[in-house]
CSV table of C-alpha atoms in Angstrom, one decimal:
chain,number,residue,atom,x,y,z
O,1,MET,CA,8.5,18.9,5.0
O,2,ASN,CA,8.0,22.9,6.1
O,3,ASP,CA,4.3,24.1,6.0
O,4,GLN,CA,4.3,25.3,2.6
O,5,GLU,CA,5.4,21.6,1.0
O,6,GLN,CA,3.0,19.6,3.5
O,7,THR,CA,0.3,21.9,2.0
O,8,ILE,CA,1.3,20.6,-1.6
O,9,VAL,CA,1.2,17.3,-0.4
O,10,LEU,CA,-1.9,17.7,0.8
O,11,GLU,CA,-3.2,19.3,-2.4
O,12,ALA,CA,-1.5,16.4,-4.3
O,13,ARG,CA,-3.7,13.7,-2.7
O,14,GLU,CA,-7.2,15.8,-3.2
O,15,ILE,CA,-5.8,16.0,-7.1
O,16,LEU,CA,-5.2,12.1,-6.9
O,17,GLY,CA,-8.2,11.1,-5.2
O,18,ARG,CA,-10.2,12.7,-7.8
O,19,TYR,CA,-8.2,11.5,-10.6
O,20,LEU,CA,-9.0,8.1,-9.1
O,21,ASN,CA,-12.6,8.7,-9.0
O,22,CYS,CA,-12.4,9.3,-12.7
O,23,ASN,CA,-10.2,7.0,-13.9
O,24,PRO,CA,-10.1,4.3,-11.2
O,25,VAL,CA,-7.5,1.7,-13.0
O,26,LEU,CA,-4.1,1.5,-12.0
O,27,SER,CA,-3.1,0.8,-15.4
O,28,SER,CA,0.9,0.5,-15.6
O,29,TRP,CA,3.5,0.5,-12.9
O,30,GLN,CA,4.0,4.5,-13.4
O,31,ALA,CA,0.1,4.5,-12.2
O,32,LEU,CA,0.5,2.5,-9.4
O,33,LEU,CA,4.0,4.0,-7.8
O,34,ASP,CA,2.4,7.9,-8.5
O,35,TYR,CA,-0.6,6.4,-6.3
O,36,CYS,CA,1.8,4.9,-4.2
O,37,ALA,CA,3.8,7.7,-3.6
O,38,LEU,CA,1.1,10.7,-2.3
O,39,SER,CA,-0.9,7.6,-0.8
O,40,VAL,CA,1.6,6.0,1.4
O,41,ARG,CA,4.9,8.1,1.4
O,42,GLY,CA,5.4,9.7,5.3
O,43,GLU,CA,7.6,10.2,8.0
O,44,ILE,CA,5.3,7.4,10.3
O,45,GLU,CA,6.2,3.4,9.0
O,46,ALA,CA,2.8,2.6,8.0
O,47,PHE,CA,1.5,-1.3,5.7
O,48,HIS,CA,-1.2,-0.5,3.0
O,49,VAL,CA,-2.9,-2.9,1.4
O,50,LEU,CA,-4.6,-2.3,-2.1
O,51,TYR,CA,-7.5,-4.8,-2.7
O,52,LEU,CA,-8.5,-4.9,-6.4
O,53,ASP,CA,-10.7,-6.3,-8.3
O,54,ARG,CA,-10.8,-8.4,-11.6
O,55,LYS,CA,-9.7,-4.7,-13.9
O,56,ASN,CA,-7.0,-3.5,-11.3
O,57,ARG,CA,-9.6,-0.7,-10.1
O,58,ILE,CA,-9.0,-0.2,-6.6
O,59,ILE,CA,-11.6,-1.3,-4.6
O,60,SER,CA,-9.8,0.0,-1.2
O,61,ASP,CA,-6.9,1.0,0.0
O,62,GLU,CA,-6.3,0.8,3.9
O,63,CYS,CA,-3.5,0.8,6.1
O,64,MET,CA,-3.6,-1.7,7.8
O,65,GLY,CA,-1.0,-1.0,10.4
O,66,LEU,CA,0.9,1.9,11.5
O,67,GLY,CA,4.1,1.4,13.7
O,68,THR,CA,7.9,2.7,14.7
O,69,VAL,CA,10.7,3.9,12.9
O,70,ASP,CA,11.7,0.2,12.2
O,71,HIS,CA,8.7,-2.0,12.9
O,72,VAL,CA,5.2,-2.5,11.4
O,73,PRO,CA,2.6,-5.3,12.7
O,74,VAL,CA,1.1,-6.9,10.4
O,75,TYR,CA,-1.3,-10.1,10.5
O,76,PRO,CA,-1.8,-11.8,6.8
O,77,ARG,CA,-4.9,-13.1,8.5
O,78,GLU,CA,-6.8,-9.8,8.9
O,79,ILE,CA,-5.5,-9.1,5.2
O,80,ALA,CA,-6.5,-12.0,4.3
O,81,LYS,CA,-10.1,-12.0,6.0
O,82,ARG,CA,-10.4,-8.1,4.4
O,83,ALA,CA,-9.8,-9.7,1.1
O,84,LEU,CA,-12.5,-11.9,1.3
O,85,LEU,CA,-15.4,-9.6,2.8
O,86,LEU,CA,-14.1,-7.0,-0.1
O,87,ASN,CA,-14.6,-9.7,-3.2
O,88,ALA,CA,-10.7,-8.1,-4.1
O,89,SER,CA,-9.7,-10.4,-7.0
O,90,ALA,CA,-5.7,-9.6,-5.9
O,91,LEU,CA,-4.0,-7.3,-3.6
O,92,ILE,CA,-1.1,-5.4,-3.6
O,93,LEU,CA,1.1,-5.0,-0.8
O,94,VAL,CA,2.4,-1.6,0.4
O,95,HIS,CA,5.5,-0.6,2.7
O,96,ASN,CA,6.9,2.6,3.2
O,97,HIS,CA,10.2,2.5,4.6
O,98,PRO,CA,11.5,6.0,6.4
O,99,SER,CA,14.1,5.0,7.9
O,100,GLY,CA,15.3,3.8,4.7
O,101,ASP,CA,16.6,0.3,6.0
O,102,PRO,CA,15.7,-2.8,2.9
O,103,ASP,CA,15.7,-5.4,5.6
O,104,TRP,CA,12.4,-5.4,6.4
O,105,TYR,CA,11.4,-7.3,2.8
O,106,LEU,CA,13.1,-10.5,3.4
O,107,ASP,CA,11.1,-10.2,6.5
O,108,LEU,CA,7.8,-9.7,5.4
O,109,ARG,CA,8.0,-12.8,2.8
O,110,ILE,CA,9.1,-14.4,5.1
O,111,SER,CA,6.3,-14.0,6.7
O,112,PHE,CA,3.8,-13.7,3.9
O,113,ALA,CA,4.9,-16.9,2.5
O,114,SER,CA,4.5,-18.9,6.0
O,115,SER,CA,0.9,-17.6,6.4
O,116,MET,CA,-0.2,-18.0,2.6
O,117,GLU,CA,1.6,-20.0,1.0
O,118,SER,CA,-1.1,-20.7,-1.7
O,119,SER,CA,-2.2,-17.1,-2.2
O,120,ASP,CA,-2.0,-15.4,-5.3
O,121,SER,CA,-0.3,-11.6,-4.0
O,122,SER,CA,1.4,-9.5,-5.6
O,123,PHE,CA,5.5,-8.2,-4.1
O,124,PRO,CA,5.5,-5.9,-1.6
O,125,MET,CA,6.8,-2.5,-2.5
O,126,LEU,CA,9.6,0.0,-0.8
O,127,VAL,CA,7.9,3.5,-1.3
């Protein structure tokens, strides 16, 4: 991205932050996609967890790991501990993938399935 594009992205993130403070409910799939496109997409591989209350309001958006071009270490135990600490009713797992390789999805599902078998979490989303 050039300097002008980076400035536009930063301004869009600021506007989104103000919007979410006024309307903190992720009421639709499109609202979630819009939020993630601005908050998670980037050059560095990142894994975010959106912790939600019972009305789908974001309690916290936390980056649980930064990685390399093709790897982000994420620890399901830490995600579960944080969800309990925040009293989250739901969570959404979000992972960008700058390299465009979709194989991470299967690895992530296997990892989380084995660590959180009885958990009711949303499926990961590629941004």
